[in-house]
Structures are given as structure tokens and as C-alpha cells.
Short mmCIF file of C-alpha atoms (C1' of nucleotides) in Angstrom, two decimals:
data_model
loop_
_atom_site.label_atom_id
_atom_site.label_comp_id
_atom_site.label_asym_id
_atom_site.label_seq_id
_atom_site.Cartn_x
_atom_site.Cartn_y
_atom_site.Cartn_z
CA MET A 11 -41.17 6.41 4.67
CA THR A 12 -44.59 7.83 4.47
CA VAL A 13 -47.45 5.88 5.99
CA TRP A 14 -50.32 5.68 3.54
CA SER A 15 -53.60 5.44 5.43
CA PRO A 16 -56.67 4.57 3.33
CA LEU A 17 -59.73 6.79 3.53
CA PRO A 18 -62.72 4.93 5.06
CA ARG A 19 -65.78 3.92 3.07
CA GLU A 20 -67.86 6.55 4.87
CA PHE A 21 -65.82 9.20 3.08
CA TYR A 22 -67.32 8.07 -0.23
CA GLU A 23 -70.86 7.44 1.00
CA ARG A 24 -71.67 11.15 1.10
CA ASP A 25 -73.16 13.38 -1.58
CA THR A 26 -70.95 13.14 -4.68
CA LEU A 27 -70.67 16.90 -5.05
CA THR A 28 -69.33 17.00 -1.49
CA VAL A 29 -66.91 14.12 -1.98
CA ALA A 30 -65.47 15.45 -5.25
CA PRO A 31 -63.84 18.64 -3.90
CA SER A 32 -62.90 16.73 -0.73
CA LEU A 33 -60.76 14.40 -2.83
CA LEU A 34 -58.47 17.26 -3.80
CA GLY A 35 -55.32 16.94 -1.70
CA GLN A 36 -55.79 13.21 -1.05
CA TYR A 37 -53.44 10.62 -2.53
CA ILE A 38 -53.80 7.87 -5.11
CA VAL A 39 -51.43 5.09 -4.05
CA ARG A 40 -50.35 2.31 -6.41
CA ARG A 41 -48.28 -0.59 -5.18
CA LEU A 42 -46.21 -2.58 -7.66
CA GLY A 43 -44.56 -5.25 -5.54
CA GLU A 44 -42.10 -3.44 -3.32
CA GLN A 45 -42.46 -0.20 -5.20
CA VAL A 46 -44.94 2.50 -4.26
CA LEU A 47 -46.18 5.09 -6.73
CA ALA A 48 -48.30 7.91 -5.41
CA GLY A 49 -49.77 11.20 -6.52
CA ARG A 50 -51.76 14.00 -4.95
CA ILE A 51 -55.18 14.50 -6.51
CA VAL A 52 -55.41 18.00 -8.02
CA GLU A 53 -58.33 17.64 -10.48
CA VAL A 54 -61.57 15.60 -10.51
CA GLU A 55 -64.98 15.48 -12.17
CA ALA A 56 -68.32 14.30 -10.74
CA TYR A 57 -70.80 12.11 -12.63
CA VAL A 58 -74.05 11.90 -10.74
CA GLY A 59 -77.37 10.13 -11.00
CA PHE A 60 -79.61 8.51 -13.61
CA HIS A 61 -80.20 11.65 -15.67
CA ASP A 62 -76.69 13.08 -16.03
CA GLN A 63 -76.31 12.75 -19.79
CA ALA A 64 -72.54 13.03 -19.58
CA SER A 65 -72.44 9.94 -17.37
CA HIS A 66 -72.17 6.37 -18.57
CA ALA A 67 -75.08 5.64 -16.24
CA SER A 68 -77.54 7.84 -18.18
CA ARG A 69 -78.44 4.98 -20.53
CA GLY A 70 -79.13 2.54 -17.75
CA LYS A 71 -77.15 -0.15 -16.02
CA THR A 72 -74.93 -2.27 -18.26
CA SER A 73 -72.17 -4.77 -17.64
CA ARG A 74 -69.64 -2.00 -18.26
CA ASN A 75 -71.00 0.59 -15.85
CA ALA A 76 -72.49 -1.77 -13.23
CA LEU A 77 -69.86 -0.72 -10.70
CA MET A 78 -71.25 2.81 -10.71
CA PHE A 79 -74.50 1.34 -9.36
CA GLY A 80 -72.69 -0.54 -6.60
CA PRO A 81 -71.52 0.46 -3.12
CA ALA A 82 -69.09 3.35 -2.56
CA GLY A 83 -65.34 3.15 -2.26
CA TYR A 84 -64.59 0.92 -5.24
CA ALA A 85 -62.67 1.71 -8.42
CA TYR A 86 -64.55 1.99 -11.72
CA ILE A 87 -61.92 1.73 -14.44
CA TYR A 88 -62.87 1.71 -18.12
CA PHE A 89 -61.04 1.52 -21.41
CA ILE A 90 -61.60 4.38 -23.84
CA TYR A 91 -60.61 5.41 -27.37
CA GLY A 92 -58.85 2.10 -27.95
CA MET A 93 -55.79 3.12 -25.95
CA TYR A 94 -56.48 4.78 -22.64
CA HIS A 95 -57.95 3.95 -19.27
CA CYS A 96 -59.82 6.24 -16.89
CA LEU A 97 -59.98 5.86 -13.11
CA ASN A 98 -63.12 6.69 -11.13
CA VAL A 99 -64.09 6.24 -7.49
CA VAL A 100 -67.66 5.11 -6.84
CA THR A 101 -69.70 7.24 -4.41
CA GLU A 102 -73.03 7.26 -2.57
CA HIS A 103 -75.14 4.14 -2.14
CA SER A 104 -76.02 0.96 -4.01
CA GLU A 105 -78.52 1.28 -6.88
CA TYR A 106 -77.74 4.99 -7.25
CA PRO A 107 -75.17 5.60 -10.01
CA ALA A 108 -72.45 8.08 -9.07
CA ALA A 109 -68.69 8.27 -9.45
CA ILE A 110 -65.83 10.72 -9.56
CA LEU A 111 -63.30 10.73 -12.39
CA ILE A 112 -59.73 11.36 -11.25
CA ARG A 113 -58.38 13.78 -13.88
CA ALA A 114 -54.93 14.85 -12.70
CA LEU A 115 -52.28 14.10 -10.09
CA GLU A 116 -49.14 15.72 -8.81
CA PRO A 117 -46.53 12.93 -8.54
CA VAL A 118 -45.16 12.57 -5.01
CA ALA A 119 -43.63 9.07 -4.75
CA GLY A 120 -42.01 6.73 -7.25
CA ILE A 121 -41.53 9.62 -9.63
CA GLU A 122 -38.67 7.93 -11.47
CA GLU A 123 -40.87 4.93 -12.28
CA MET A 124 -43.75 7.17 -13.32
CA ARG A 125 -41.44 9.12 -15.61
CA SER A 126 -40.34 5.88 -17.19
CA LEU A 127 -43.91 4.63 -17.66
CA ARG A 128 -44.78 7.93 -19.36
CA GLY A 129 -41.85 7.95 -21.73
CA GLY A 130 -39.89 10.74 -20.13
CA VAL A 131 -42.26 13.62 -20.62
CA PRO A 132 -41.78 16.74 -18.43
CA ASP A 133 -42.86 16.14 -14.83
CA GLN A 134 -45.83 18.50 -15.09
CA GLN A 135 -47.26 16.26 -17.84
CA ILE A 136 -46.69 12.90 -16.13
CA ALA A 137 -50.23 12.70 -14.75
CA SER A 138 -51.96 15.84 -16.07
CA GLY A 139 -54.98 14.05 -17.54
CA PRO A 140 -57.14 10.98 -16.87
CA GLY A 141 -55.46 8.80 -19.50
CA LYS A 142 -52.00 9.99 -18.54
CA LEU A 143 -52.32 9.25 -14.84
CA CYS A 144 -53.42 5.69 -15.59
CA GLN A 145 -50.31 5.24 -17.73
CA ALA A 146 -48.13 6.76 -15.02
CA LEU A 147 -49.53 4.46 -12.32
CA LYS A 148 -49.84 1.38 -14.56
CA ILE A 149 -53.60 1.25 -14.04
CA ASP A 150 -55.69 -0.92 -16.34
CA ARG A 151 -58.90 -2.94 -16.28
CA THR A 152 -57.34 -5.71 -14.21
CA LEU A 153 -57.81 -3.30 -11.27
CA ASN A 154 -61.45 -2.60 -12.12
CA GLY A 155 -63.64 -3.08 -9.06
CA ILE A 156 -60.79 -3.01 -6.53
CA ASP A 157 -61.67 -1.82 -3.01
CA LEU A 158 -60.01 1.57 -2.59
CA THR A 159 -60.48 1.52 1.20
CA GLN A 160 -58.07 -1.41 1.63
CA PRO A 161 -54.27 -0.93 1.42
CA GLY A 162 -53.78 -3.19 -1.61
CA ALA A 163 -52.47 -2.67 -5.14
CA LEU A 164 -54.49 0.54 -5.55
CA PHE A 165 -56.14 2.73 -2.92
CA VAL A 166 -56.82 6.30 -1.86
CA ALA A 167 -54.88 7.59 1.13
CA ALA A 168 -55.59 10.52 3.41
CA GLY A 169 -53.74 13.71 2.61
CA GLU A 170 -54.20 17.26 3.71
CA VAL A 171 -57.48 19.16 3.73
CA MET A 172 -57.61 21.57 0.82
CA PRO A 173 -58.70 25.08 1.89
CA LEU A 174 -61.93 26.09 0.17
CA GLY A 175 -60.25 29.18 -1.18
CA LYS A 176 -57.86 27.05 -3.24
CA ILE A 177 -60.61 25.05 -4.93
CA CYS A 178 -61.88 26.17 -8.32
CA SER A 179 -64.60 24.63 -10.47
CA SER A 180 -65.68 24.62 -14.09
CA SER A 181 -67.82 22.69 -16.53
CA ARG A 182 -66.65 19.18 -17.36
CA VAL A 183 -64.23 18.30 -20.13
CA GLY A 184 -64.89 16.22 -23.24
CA VAL A 185 -68.48 15.40 -22.41
CA ARG A 186 -71.61 15.38 -24.57
CA GLY A 187 -75.23 15.68 -23.58
CA ASP A 188 -77.92 18.25 -22.94
CA GLU A 189 -77.41 21.81 -21.81
CA LYS A 190 -77.50 20.77 -18.17
CA ALA A 191 -74.73 18.19 -18.62
CA LEU A 192 -72.56 20.63 -20.56
CA SER A 193 -72.96 23.53 -18.13
CA ALA A 194 -72.90 21.77 -14.74
CA PRO A 195 -69.82 23.06 -12.86
CA TRP A 196 -68.81 19.60 -11.71
CA ARG A 197 -65.11 19.72 -12.49
CA PHE A 198 -63.13 20.61 -9.36
CA PHE A 199 -59.44 21.45 -9.27
CA VAL A 200 -56.76 23.16 -7.22
CA CYS A 201 -56.65 26.71 -8.54
CA HIS A 202 -53.63 27.49 -10.73
CA HIS A 203 -51.96 24.18 -9.93
CA PRO A 204 -49.13 23.36 -12.39
CA HIS A 205 -50.15 19.71 -12.84
CA LEU A 206 -53.71 20.28 -14.13
CA SER A 207 -54.92 18.92 -17.46
CA LYS A 208 -54.79 21.44 -20.26
CA HIS A 209 -58.11 23.20 -20.12
CA ASN A 210 -59.71 26.52 -19.34
CA GLN A 211 -59.62 27.27 -15.64
CA ARG A 212 -62.52 29.56 -14.98
CA THR A 213 -63.66 29.73 -11.39
"C1'" DG B 1 -72.71 -10.48 -37.27
"C1'" DG B 2 -71.97 -5.49 -38.45
"C1'" DT B 3 -71.56 -0.67 -37.27
"C1'" DT B 4 -70.78 3.17 -34.46
"C1'" DC B 5 -68.32 5.89 -31.31
"C1'" DG B 6 -66.19 7.30 -27.00
"C1'" DA B 7 -65.54 11.01 -19.48
"C1'" DT B 8 -58.24 10.97 -24.51
"C1'" DC B 9 -53.88 12.21 -26.11
"C1'" DC B 10 -50.35 13.14 -29.45
"C1'" DT B 11 -48.80 14.93 -33.83
"C1'" DC B 12 -49.11 17.76 -37.56
"C1'" DT B 13 -50.60 22.07 -39.78
"C1'" DG C 15 -57.38 23.67 -34.67
"C1'" DA C 16 -57.82 19.21 -37.11
"C1'" DG C 17 -57.13 14.42 -37.54
"C1'" DG C 18 -55.56 9.84 -36.41
"C1'" DA C 19 -54.62 5.97 -33.29
"C1'" DT C 20 -57.12 1.65 -31.88
"C1'" DC C 21 -60.59 -1.56 -29.61
"C1'" DG C 22 -64.36 -3.10 -26.85
"C1'" DA C 23 -69.01 -2.02 -25.30
"C1'" DA C 24 -73.36 -0.85 -26.88
"C1'" DC C 25 -76.72 -0.86 -30.01
"C1'" DC C 26 -78.47 -2.02 -34.20
"C1'" DT C 27 -80.18 -5.79 -37.89
#
DNA sequence: GGTTCGATCCTCT
DNA sequence: GAGGATCGAACCT
């Protein structure tokens, strides 16, 4: 049985564009009673600061995005398009809005349950997208604000360090905003990994 | 109180 | 590649 050891808060209190690629290779762990579901992070996106037009924080602090303005190491989970949830980890310090969207996982534990939650799609599609991985791990707004540094129902556990040479980046997916927001290469992923979301993979 | 629309995904063409 | 699903937050009036 694998021991899942949560990453400390200090991990998230660094510059968001440093934390984002560092999350690749770490694990998202979801506990459902006795059962443990887990996946290796293979794709993320950074949303940083007051003026990132792609970020929910760009229009100021609201009840929805308040967590982004809070301390690091907590989950910011929101409901989107009437049917999906997205999981973010909050970074940096209080009163500065920053978070990292978890976009894709490679399932590593509880795969049978994840398959079932996803309706039996091929394994490479179980968690290959932000909405999909929330389905696969049974993540919804009831987990919004949970402390990801504590070994509870949802946390991030230490994995292996991803070699720099295996990390690729690109512009972010599905965002709107000014030229800067559209062109910023703030999507990070494991190059050529089979469990990525379906998008162009330029380096 | 009404309208708009989204950090998505699936299905159909 | 286009369109629909489906609903709550945000932003009007």
C-alpha cells in the first residue's frame, strides 16, 4: 500500500509559475471512505494576478473566487457550463489572487472505481481534462476550500520530480481575454504523455 | 427580477 | 467543426 504524503503549504507559497510545472508528477489523492482514488498530475494551467484577463480574479474579488485571494494550499473548485467542476490549487499569499487549474491526470489507484464514475470510457480518457478528472474523482463543490496539505478527503501528495526536459508548455485552453492572456505560455504538461487533454502540444 | 455566459465535454455532421 | 446540455454567479435594470 502506497503511503500518500501531503505536500507542505510552503510548496504552494512560491511563485505560481514555479509551482505549476512543479506540480507535474505529484499526485491528487481522493479518499472515499475506505477507498483511495489517485492520479498523477500530467497537465496544469496557471492563473496569476489581478490583471490576468483569463482568470476569474481579473474582475475583482467576489464570493465565487474569494478563495483565490486567500492563503495557499487550499482547493478552489467551481461549477462551470451547468455540468462540470474544475479543480484548482491556490498559490502564493493572501490578498494576491493566484491558482493552478489541474487539467489532466494519469490514474494510478482506484482505477476500477474511476472507470465506473466515468462510464467506462477508455483509460486514457478517464481524467484527460479538467471536467473529466473531477468526475473520475467524484469532486464537487462540497470540497471547495478544503486544505490540500492535510490527508483528508482530498489532498495533493508528493510524487517524483519531473525532469525539466520532459516538461512542455503552451498557451492556455478555452480562455478569453486580451492578447497577453491568450498568448501567455502558462499551460504546462508532460511532453507527449498519453493522458493529456486533447489539444495542440507545441513546446 | 431578468439576462447573459462560462478556465467543458460529448455528439452529430 | 458546429451545436447543445444545463445552472449558478455575475451583472444588469
